[in-house]
């Protein structure tokens, strides 16, 4: 079936031309219409004029008019003048409806942002995030103090399953990670200790470094990747699905009902995981000492017991409790700040891991300096 329209290009001057359209333009014939229009508009170059002569157009629907208006706007942005001429009253109404007689503004090129601009934007973003985290910390403290007056207002039933997911389920990966860390550290130190005949000192190195620093820190990093990301995702989906608003409507505050049980669970289980990780790290060093440094199991363990004090282990436990609170604080704050559907949940989950990692390293450095200055 032949098309119900005809289109031709007519040159009306040295730098002027017209696309003359006759017949009926319908969206059903959009493909041949668009192909012909795209072919004819190549006759005009920048600085020239290419108008649409519409006097012979009998009927036109909205879809076809949208194509013509889009082509006119594109021509204007290329520097080609273009207007609709001699259109009938009804066609002119459609031209006006679809913006065919509006002034076409040139698209502004997006300027590349300078280094200082990006640094300033990043600094403001970090400042806003810190402000939100500290505000959330204040809410947690106030809600925690409120539990002293009304302990039953918290969702204590959520505590045991959260402890199981964050604690018991994490034992295998904590054991493996800390065992490998102790193993790697002992191998790195073995070559140097052999040169001075100080093989037994590998027990001192592994025991102190694992129990005071690496054991709690590696355990907290594992908990951050597992439980922190999970908390942020859970609370984020609840936020975007408006479940948080539903809890508020029913009189359940999200802080006491959702946040504090997760925080208490981590504060309880992370120190226990840290102790398990310390033991695994010491066993990793023991394996290297026995197989590579000609030490006996009894000699290695006796040296570990001699050099390791109760405060060394307690330092790690104190750090792990602080790390647990930091993981819960950042994860829950990021989860409850989620907006924008599934994409927002993914973005906040990623931010949780990144921010928590930085917070853990910063907290570890601060606590280490404080303990050393205090002579502990």
Tab-separated table of C-alpha atoms in Angstrom:
chain	number	residue	atom	x	y	z
A	1	UNK	CA	0.000	0.000	0.000
A	2	UNK	CA	1.556	3.334	-1.026
A	3	UNK	CA	2.073	5.957	1.721
A	4	UNK	CA	-0.641	8.585	2.186
A	5	UNK	CA	1.874	11.425	2.011
A	6	UNK	CA	4.401	12.917	-0.370
A	7	UNK	CA	7.582	14.798	0.516
A	8	UNK	CA	9.942	16.695	-1.739
A	9	UNK	CA	12.828	19.120	-1.347
A	10	UNK	CA	12.640	22.389	-3.285
A	11	UNK	CA	15.427	24.985	-3.386
A	12	UNK	CA	13.953	28.496	-3.122
A	13	UNK	CA	17.187	30.460	-2.975
A	14	UNK	CA	20.949	30.279	-2.780
A	15	UNK	CA	20.903	29.348	0.907
A	16	UNK	CA	17.233	28.529	1.317
A	17	UNK	CA	15.126	25.481	0.742
A	18	UNK	CA	11.797	23.931	1.648
A	19	UNK	CA	10.555	20.472	2.481
A	20	UNK	CA	7.059	20.410	0.957
A	21	UNK	CA	4.716	17.923	2.544
A	22	UNK	CA	1.367	16.810	1.096
A	23	UNK	CA	-1.289	14.351	2.185
A	24	UNK	CA	-1.964	12.693	5.527
A	25	UNK	CA	0.744	12.137	8.145
A	26	UNK	CA	0.100	9.362	10.641
A	27	UNK	CA	2.175	7.665	13.317
A	28	UNK	CA	1.489	4.306	11.654
A	29	UNK	CA	3.761	5.440	8.811
A	30	UNK	CA	6.401	6.939	11.094
A	31	UNK	CA	9.250	4.772	9.769
A	32	UNK	CA	9.093	5.841	6.094
A	33	UNK	CA	8.233	9.406	7.134
A	34	UNK	CA	11.263	9.674	9.403
A	35	UNK	CA	13.593	8.046	6.867
A	36	UNK	CA	12.560	10.494	4.144
A	37	UNK	CA	12.816	13.509	6.451
A	38	UNK	CA	16.303	12.473	7.586
A	39	UNK	CA	17.373	12.105	3.964
A	40	UNK	CA	16.082	15.514	2.907
A	41	UNK	CA	17.417	17.443	5.917
A	42	UNK	CA	20.974	16.639	4.816
A	43	UNK	CA	20.557	19.184	1.969
A	44	UNK	CA	20.881	22.045	4.494
A	45	UNK	CA	24.174	23.095	6.058
A	46	UNK	CA	24.991	25.430	8.937
A	47	UNK	CA	23.879	29.002	8.245
A	48	UNK	CA	21.248	27.988	5.677
A	49	UNK	CA	17.458	27.821	5.909
A	50	UNK	CA	15.246	24.758	5.539
A	51	UNK	CA	11.538	25.349	6.152
A	52	UNK	CA	8.603	22.923	6.247
A	53	UNK	CA	5.890	23.963	3.777
A	54	UNK	CA	2.619	22.574	5.209
A	55	UNK	CA	-0.142	24.127	3.050
A	56	UNK	CA	-0.994	20.793	1.384
A	57	UNK	CA	-1.126	18.760	4.603
A	58	UNK	CA	-4.683	17.490	4.954
A	59	UNK	CA	-4.399	15.716	8.303
A	60	UNK	CA	-1.625	15.048	10.840
A	61	UNK	CA	-1.694	13.214	14.138
A	62	UNK	CA	0.297	13.872	17.292
A	63	UNK	CA	2.952	11.231	16.686
A	64	UNK	CA	3.857	12.564	13.243
A	65	UNK	CA	3.826	16.141	14.548
A	66	UNK	CA	6.240	15.152	17.303
A	67	UNK	CA	8.657	13.817	14.679
A	68	UNK	CA	8.517	17.052	12.701
A	69	UNK	CA	8.987	19.213	15.822
A	70	UNK	CA	11.943	17.068	16.886
A	71	UNK	CA	13.578	17.418	13.466
A	72	UNK	CA	13.058	21.211	13.495
A	73	UNK	CA	14.695	21.464	16.927
A	74	UNK	CA	17.630	19.359	15.743
A	75	UNK	CA	18.091	21.587	12.696
A	76	UNK	CA	18.151	24.693	14.892
A	77	UNK	CA	20.830	23.169	17.106
A	78	UNK	CA	22.903	22.453	13.994
A	79	UNK	CA	22.677	26.124	13.029
A	80	UNK	CA	20.017	25.673	10.319
A	81	UNK	CA	17.006	28.008	10.447
A	82	UNK	CA	13.721	26.127	10.139
A	83	UNK	CA	10.032	27.034	10.545
A	84	UNK	CA	6.598	25.609	9.678
A	85	UNK	CA	5.003	27.657	6.865
A	86	UNK	CA	1.444	28.043	5.481
A	87	UNK	CA	-0.116	25.490	7.797
A	88	UNK	CA	-3.900	25.293	8.058
A	89	UNK	CA	-5.696	26.255	11.247
A	90	UNK	CA	-5.993	22.741	12.660
A	91	UNK	CA	-2.443	21.839	11.703
A	92	UNK	CA	-1.206	25.097	13.214
A	93	UNK	CA	-2.899	24.193	16.485
A	94	UNK	CA	-0.962	20.930	16.591
A	95	UNK	CA	2.256	22.753	15.718
A	96	UNK	CA	1.727	25.059	18.676
A	97	UNK	CA	0.742	22.155	20.956
A	98	UNK	CA	3.987	20.271	20.222
A	99	UNK	CA	6.211	23.340	20.467
A	100	UNK	CA	6.863	23.619	16.746
A	101	UNK	CA	6.744	27.412	16.950
A	102	UNK	CA	8.862	27.781	20.103
A	103	UNK	CA	12.329	29.260	20.145
A	104	UNK	CA	14.832	26.425	20.253
A	105	UNK	CA	17.584	26.981	22.790
A	106	UNK	CA	21.058	25.708	22.083
A	107	UNK	CA	22.216	22.870	24.284
A	108	UNK	CA	24.864	23.991	26.710
A	109	UNK	CA	27.991	21.946	26.763
A	110	UNK	CA	28.739	20.596	30.168
A	111	UNK	CA	31.996	22.034	31.383
A	112	UNK	CA	34.458	19.694	33.017
A	113	UNK	CA	34.653	20.271	36.733
A	114	UNK	CA	37.996	21.469	38.015
A	115	UNK	CA	40.075	19.704	40.647
A	116	UNK	CA	39.303	22.267	43.331
A	117	UNK	CA	35.598	22.061	42.521
A	118	UNK	CA	35.625	18.286	42.926
A	119	UNK	CA	37.633	18.512	46.156
A	120	UNK	CA	35.211	21.071	47.541
A	121	UNK	CA	32.186	18.973	46.621
A	122	UNK	CA	33.737	15.879	48.185
A	123	UNK	CA	34.591	17.809	51.359
A	124	UNK	CA	31.033	19.111	51.702
A	125	UNK	CA	29.646	15.623	51.096
A	126	UNK	CA	31.912	14.136	53.773
A	127	UNK	CA	30.945	16.924	56.184
A	128	UNK	CA	27.246	16.224	55.654
A	129	UNK	CA	27.786	12.480	56.160
A	130	UNK	CA	29.707	13.121	59.401
A	131	UNK	CA	26.952	15.419	60.616
A	132	UNK	CA	24.346	12.738	59.964
A	133	UNK	CA	26.443	10.048	61.674
A	134	UNK	CA	26.955	12.181	64.803
A	135	UNK	CA	23.253	13.056	64.876
A	136	UNK	CA	22.439	9.348	64.628
A	137	UNK	CA	24.931	8.656	67.434
A	138	UNK	CA	23.096	11.146	69.626
A	139	UNK	CA	19.787	9.421	68.898
A	140	UNK	CA	21.314	6.058	69.807
A	141	UNK	CA	22.611	7.414	73.125
A	142	UNK	CA	19.246	8.969	74.001
A	143	UNK	CA	17.367	5.790	73.045
A	144	UNK	CA	19.848	3.654	74.978
A	145	UNK	CA	19.335	5.814	78.059
A	146	UNK	CA	15.586	5.444	77.588
A	147	UNK	CA	15.960	1.664	77.819
A	148	UNK	CA	17.143	2.053	81.420
A	149	UNK	CA	13.708	3.424	82.304
A	150	UNK	CA	11.735	1.059	80.101
A	151	UNK	CA	13.741	-2.106	79.244
A	152	UNK	CA	10.713	-3.836	77.729
A	153	UNK	CA	10.395	-1.232	74.987
A	154	UNK	CA	13.294	-2.816	73.065
A	155	UNK	CA	12.877	-5.725	70.683
A	156	UNK	CA	14.908	-8.215	72.724
A	157	UNK	CA	13.537	-11.164	70.741
A	158	UNK	CA	15.684	-9.968	67.829
A	159	UNK	CA	18.871	-10.263	69.899
A	160	UNK	CA	19.500	-14.076	69.853
A	161	UNK	CA	18.994	-14.598	66.081
A	162	UNK	CA	21.113	-11.521	65.333
A	163	UNK	CA	23.878	-12.831	67.590
A	164	UNK	CA	23.723	-16.164	65.788
A	165	UNK	CA	23.942	-14.587	62.328
A	166	UNK	CA	26.656	-12.099	63.261
A	167	UNK	CA	28.571	-14.339	65.667
A	168	UNK	CA	28.243	-18.090	65.302
A	169	UNK	CA	27.919	-18.005	61.522
A	170	UNK	CA	31.089	-15.883	61.289
A	171	UNK	CA	33.322	-18.219	63.319
A	172	UNK	CA	34.675	-20.246	60.344
A	173	UNK	CA	35.729	-17.223	58.284
A	174	UNK	CA	37.205	-15.486	61.367
A	175	UNK	CA	39.246	-18.592	62.165
A	176	UNK	CA	40.556	-18.918	58.620
A	177	UNK	CA	41.392	-15.215	58.190
A	178	UNK	CA	43.247	-14.856	61.487
A	179	UNK	CA	45.042	-18.187	61.071
A	180	UNK	CA	46.348	-17.087	57.672
A	181	UNK	CA	47.344	-13.664	59.023
A	182	UNK	CA	49.351	-15.287	61.815
A	183	UNK	CA	50.877	-17.730	59.343
A	184	UNK	CA	51.900	-14.981	56.910
A	185	UNK	CA	53.378	-12.775	59.645
A	186	UNK	CA	55.402	-15.648	61.057
A	187	UNK	CA	56.771	-16.533	57.611
A	188	UNK	CA	57.752	-12.905	57.019
A	189	UNK	CA	59.576	-12.735	60.360
A	190	UNK	CA	61.172	-16.198	60.175
A	191	UNK	CA	63.924	-15.280	57.711
A	192	UNK	CA	65.083	-12.294	59.783
A	193	UNK	CA	64.882	-14.085	63.129
A	194	UNK	CA	66.972	-17.002	61.835
A	195	UNK	CA	69.817	-14.632	60.947
A	196	UNK	CA	70.188	-13.597	64.597
A	197	UNK	CA	69.351	-16.948	66.161
A	198	UNK	CA	66.216	-15.500	67.751
A	199	UNK	CA	63.784	-18.109	66.498
A	200	UNK	CA	61.815	-18.179	69.743
A	201	UNK	CA	60.947	-14.477	69.401
A	202	UNK	CA	58.454	-15.321	66.674
A	203	UNK	CA	56.104	-16.314	69.503
A	204	UNK	CA	56.483	-12.848	71.053
A	205	UNK	CA	55.852	-11.120	67.724
A	206	UNK	CA	52.764	-13.122	66.820
A	207	UNK	CA	51.203	-13.101	70.291
A	208	UNK	CA	51.467	-9.351	70.890
A	209	UNK	CA	50.640	-8.195	67.353
A	210	UNK	CA	47.697	-10.545	66.973
A	211	UNK	CA	46.157	-10.024	70.404
A	212	UNK	CA	46.646	-6.249	70.581
A	213	UNK	CA	46.134	-5.189	66.966
A	214	UNK	CA	45.539	-7.565	64.102
A	215	UNK	CA	43.148	-10.036	65.727
A	216	UNK	CA	40.504	-7.463	66.743
A	217	UNK	CA	40.998	-5.447	63.563
A	218	UNK	CA	40.730	-8.391	61.129
A	219	UNK	CA	37.728	-9.732	63.025
A	220	UNK	CA	36.021	-6.341	62.844
A	221	UNK	CA	36.717	-6.124	59.105
A	222	UNK	CA	35.110	-9.535	58.587
A	223	UNK	CA	32.080	-8.491	60.657
A	224	UNK	CA	31.891	-5.252	58.676
A	225	UNK	CA	31.789	-7.125	55.361
A	226	UNK	CA	29.259	-9.677	56.599
A	227	UNK	CA	26.996	-8.134	59.206
A	228	UNK	CA	27.514	-4.423	58.514
A	229	UNK	CA	26.575	-4.734	54.854
A	230	UNK	CA	23.669	-7.039	55.776
A	231	UNK	CA	22.316	-4.574	58.351
A	232	UNK	CA	22.507	-1.693	55.881
A	233	UNK	CA	20.745	-3.711	53.166
A	234	UNK	CA	18.003	-4.958	55.511
A	235	UNK	CA	17.217	-1.528	56.935
A	236	UNK	CA	17.562	0.049	53.490
A	237	UNK	CA	14.951	-2.239	51.956
A	238	UNK	CA	12.670	-1.621	54.921
A	239	UNK	CA	13.083	2.116	54.411
A	240	UNK	CA	12.351	2.144	50.666
A	241	UNK	CA	9.404	-0.246	51.156
A	242	UNK	CA	8.017	2.151	53.803
A	243	UNK	CA	8.159	-0.504	56.525
A	244	UNK	CA	9.963	1.959	58.798
A	245	UNK	CA	7.047	4.385	58.455
A	246	UNK	CA	4.652	1.560	59.231
A	247	UNK	CA	6.559	0.754	62.430
A	248	UNK	CA	6.390	4.400	63.498
A	249	UNK	CA	2.658	4.433	62.782
A	250	UNK	CA	2.186	1.408	65.048
A	251	UNK	CA	4.204	3.064	67.806
A	252	UNK	CA	7.460	1.091	67.405
A	253	UNK	CA	10.449	3.418	67.241
A	254	UNK	CA	13.006	2.125	64.704
A	255	UNK	CA	15.866	3.035	67.044
A	256	UNK	CA	14.728	0.776	69.897
A	257	UNK	CA	13.063	-1.827	67.718
A	258	UNK	CA	15.702	-2.251	65.006
A	259	UNK	CA	18.964	-0.425	65.737
A	260	UNK	CA	19.735	-1.103	69.403
A	261	UNK	CA	19.217	-4.899	69.228
A	262	UNK	CA	21.689	-5.066	66.339
A	263	UNK	CA	24.178	-2.849	68.170
A	264	UNK	CA	23.964	-4.905	71.378
A	265	UNK	CA	24.344	-8.135	69.417
A	266	UNK	CA	27.563	-6.945	67.774
A	267	UNK	CA	28.990	-5.553	71.031
A	268	UNK	CA	28.460	-8.983	72.620
A	269	UNK	CA	29.690	-11.264	69.845
A	270	UNK	CA	32.586	-9.306	68.295
A	271	UNK	CA	34.816	-9.487	71.446
A	272	UNK	CA	34.135	-13.234	71.582
A	273	UNK	CA	35.010	-13.573	67.910
A	274	UNK	CA	38.147	-11.544	68.568
A	275	UNK	CA	39.289	-14.023	71.239
A	276	UNK	CA	38.662	-16.898	68.823
A	277	UNK	CA	40.619	-15.019	66.156
A	278	UNK	CA	43.527	-14.435	68.562
A	279	UNK	CA	43.765	-18.157	69.204
A	280	UNK	CA	43.695	-18.895	65.475
A	281	UNK	CA	46.444	-16.319	64.786
A	282	UNK	CA	48.654	-17.825	67.503
A	283	UNK	CA	48.123	-21.285	66.008
A	284	UNK	CA	49.195	-19.929	62.605
A	285	UNK	CA	52.447	-18.682	64.130
A	286	UNK	CA	52.868	-21.984	65.973
A	287	UNK	CA	52.667	-23.903	62.705
A	288	UNK	CA	55.459	-21.823	61.179
A	289	UNK	CA	57.549	-22.022	64.361
A	290	UNK	CA	57.342	-25.795	64.470
A	291	UNK	CA	57.830	-26.459	60.749
A	292	UNK	CA	60.262	-23.681	59.786
A	293	UNK	CA	62.057	-22.486	62.928
A	294	UNK	CA	62.748	-25.822	64.672
A	295	UNK	CA	60.666	-24.901	67.733
A	296	UNK	CA	58.685	-27.319	69.846
A	297	UNK	CA	55.021	-26.908	70.570
A	298	UNK	CA	55.679	-26.672	74.312
A	299	UNK	CA	58.476	-24.140	73.875
A	300	UNK	CA	56.365	-21.936	71.590
A	301	UNK	CA	53.348	-21.987	73.912
A	302	UNK	CA	55.487	-21.339	77.001
A	303	UNK	CA	57.068	-18.298	75.337
A	304	UNK	CA	53.633	-17.061	74.300
A	305	UNK	CA	52.330	-17.406	77.872
A	306	UNK	CA	55.425	-15.653	79.253
A	307	UNK	CA	55.276	-12.624	76.996
A	308	UNK	CA	51.498	-12.240	76.732
A	309	UNK	CA	49.852	-10.438	79.606
A	310	UNK	CA	46.203	-10.206	80.529
A	311	UNK	CA	46.192	-6.543	79.510
A	312	UNK	CA	47.358	-7.432	75.993
A	313	UNK	CA	44.258	-9.583	75.550
A	314	UNK	CA	42.062	-7.038	77.332
A	315	UNK	CA	43.293	-4.300	75.007
A	316	UNK	CA	42.100	-6.313	72.037
A	317	UNK	CA	38.743	-6.935	73.692
A	318	UNK	CA	38.259	-3.219	74.405
A	319	UNK	CA	39.152	-2.380	70.810
A	320	UNK	CA	36.813	-5.040	69.440
A	321	UNK	CA	33.904	-3.658	71.497
A	322	UNK	CA	34.587	-0.172	70.098
A	323	UNK	CA	34.854	-1.618	66.589
A	324	UNK	CA	31.540	-3.444	67.039
A	325	UNK	CA	29.796	-0.221	68.068
A	326	UNK	CA	31.312	1.598	65.066
A	327	UNK	CA	30.095	-1.101	62.653
A	328	UNK	CA	26.572	-1.013	64.087
A	329	UNK	CA	26.470	2.791	64.118
A	330	UNK	CA	27.550	3.282	60.506
A	331	UNK	CA	25.592	0.329	59.099
A	332	UNK	CA	22.286	1.268	60.738
A	333	UNK	CA	22.699	4.971	59.951
A	334	UNK	CA	23.388	4.273	56.292
A	335	UNK	CA	20.510	1.809	56.082
A	336	UNK	CA	17.968	4.230	57.555
A	337	UNK	CA	19.247	7.028	55.292
A	338	UNK	CA	18.478	5.017	52.134
A	339	UNK	CA	16.449	6.632	49.361
A	340	UNK	CA	15.860	5.827	45.704
A	341	UNK	CA	14.781	2.206	45.592
A	342	UNK	CA	17.086	-0.727	44.861
A	343	UNK	CA	19.810	1.529	43.464
A	344	UNK	CA	19.818	3.525	46.695
A	345	UNK	CA	20.080	0.328	48.744
A	346	UNK	CA	23.122	-0.782	46.757
A	347	UNK	CA	24.728	2.651	47.054
A	348	UNK	CA	24.215	2.801	50.816
A	349	UNK	CA	25.480	-0.766	51.275
A	350	UNK	CA	28.672	0.104	49.428
A	351	UNK	CA	29.048	3.298	51.467
A	352	UNK	CA	28.598	1.286	54.647
A	353	UNK	CA	31.565	-0.948	53.884
A	354	UNK	CA	33.821	1.914	52.759
A	355	UNK	CA	32.984	4.266	55.649
A	356	UNK	CA	33.189	1.494	58.230
A	357	UNK	CA	36.612	0.364	56.988
A	358	UNK	CA	37.933	3.900	57.327
A	359	UNK	CA	36.308	4.269	60.758
A	360	UNK	CA	37.854	1.017	61.997
A	361	UNK	CA	41.357	2.005	60.924
A	362	UNK	CA	40.944	5.469	62.448
A	363	UNK	CA	39.561	4.085	65.719
A	364	UNK	CA	42.375	1.526	65.924
A	365	UNK	CA	45.019	4.233	65.439
A	366	UNK	CA	43.427	6.528	68.028
A	367	UNK	CA	43.067	3.769	70.636
A	368	UNK	CA	46.627	2.573	70.053
A	369	UNK	CA	48.004	6.082	70.591
A	370	UNK	CA	45.821	6.608	73.678
A	371	UNK	CA	46.937	3.325	75.257
A	372	UNK	CA	50.588	4.063	74.517
A	373	UNK	CA	50.409	7.621	75.880
A	374	UNK	CA	48.668	6.306	78.993
A	375	UNK	CA	51.436	3.730	79.389
A	376	UNK	CA	49.051	0.802	79.100
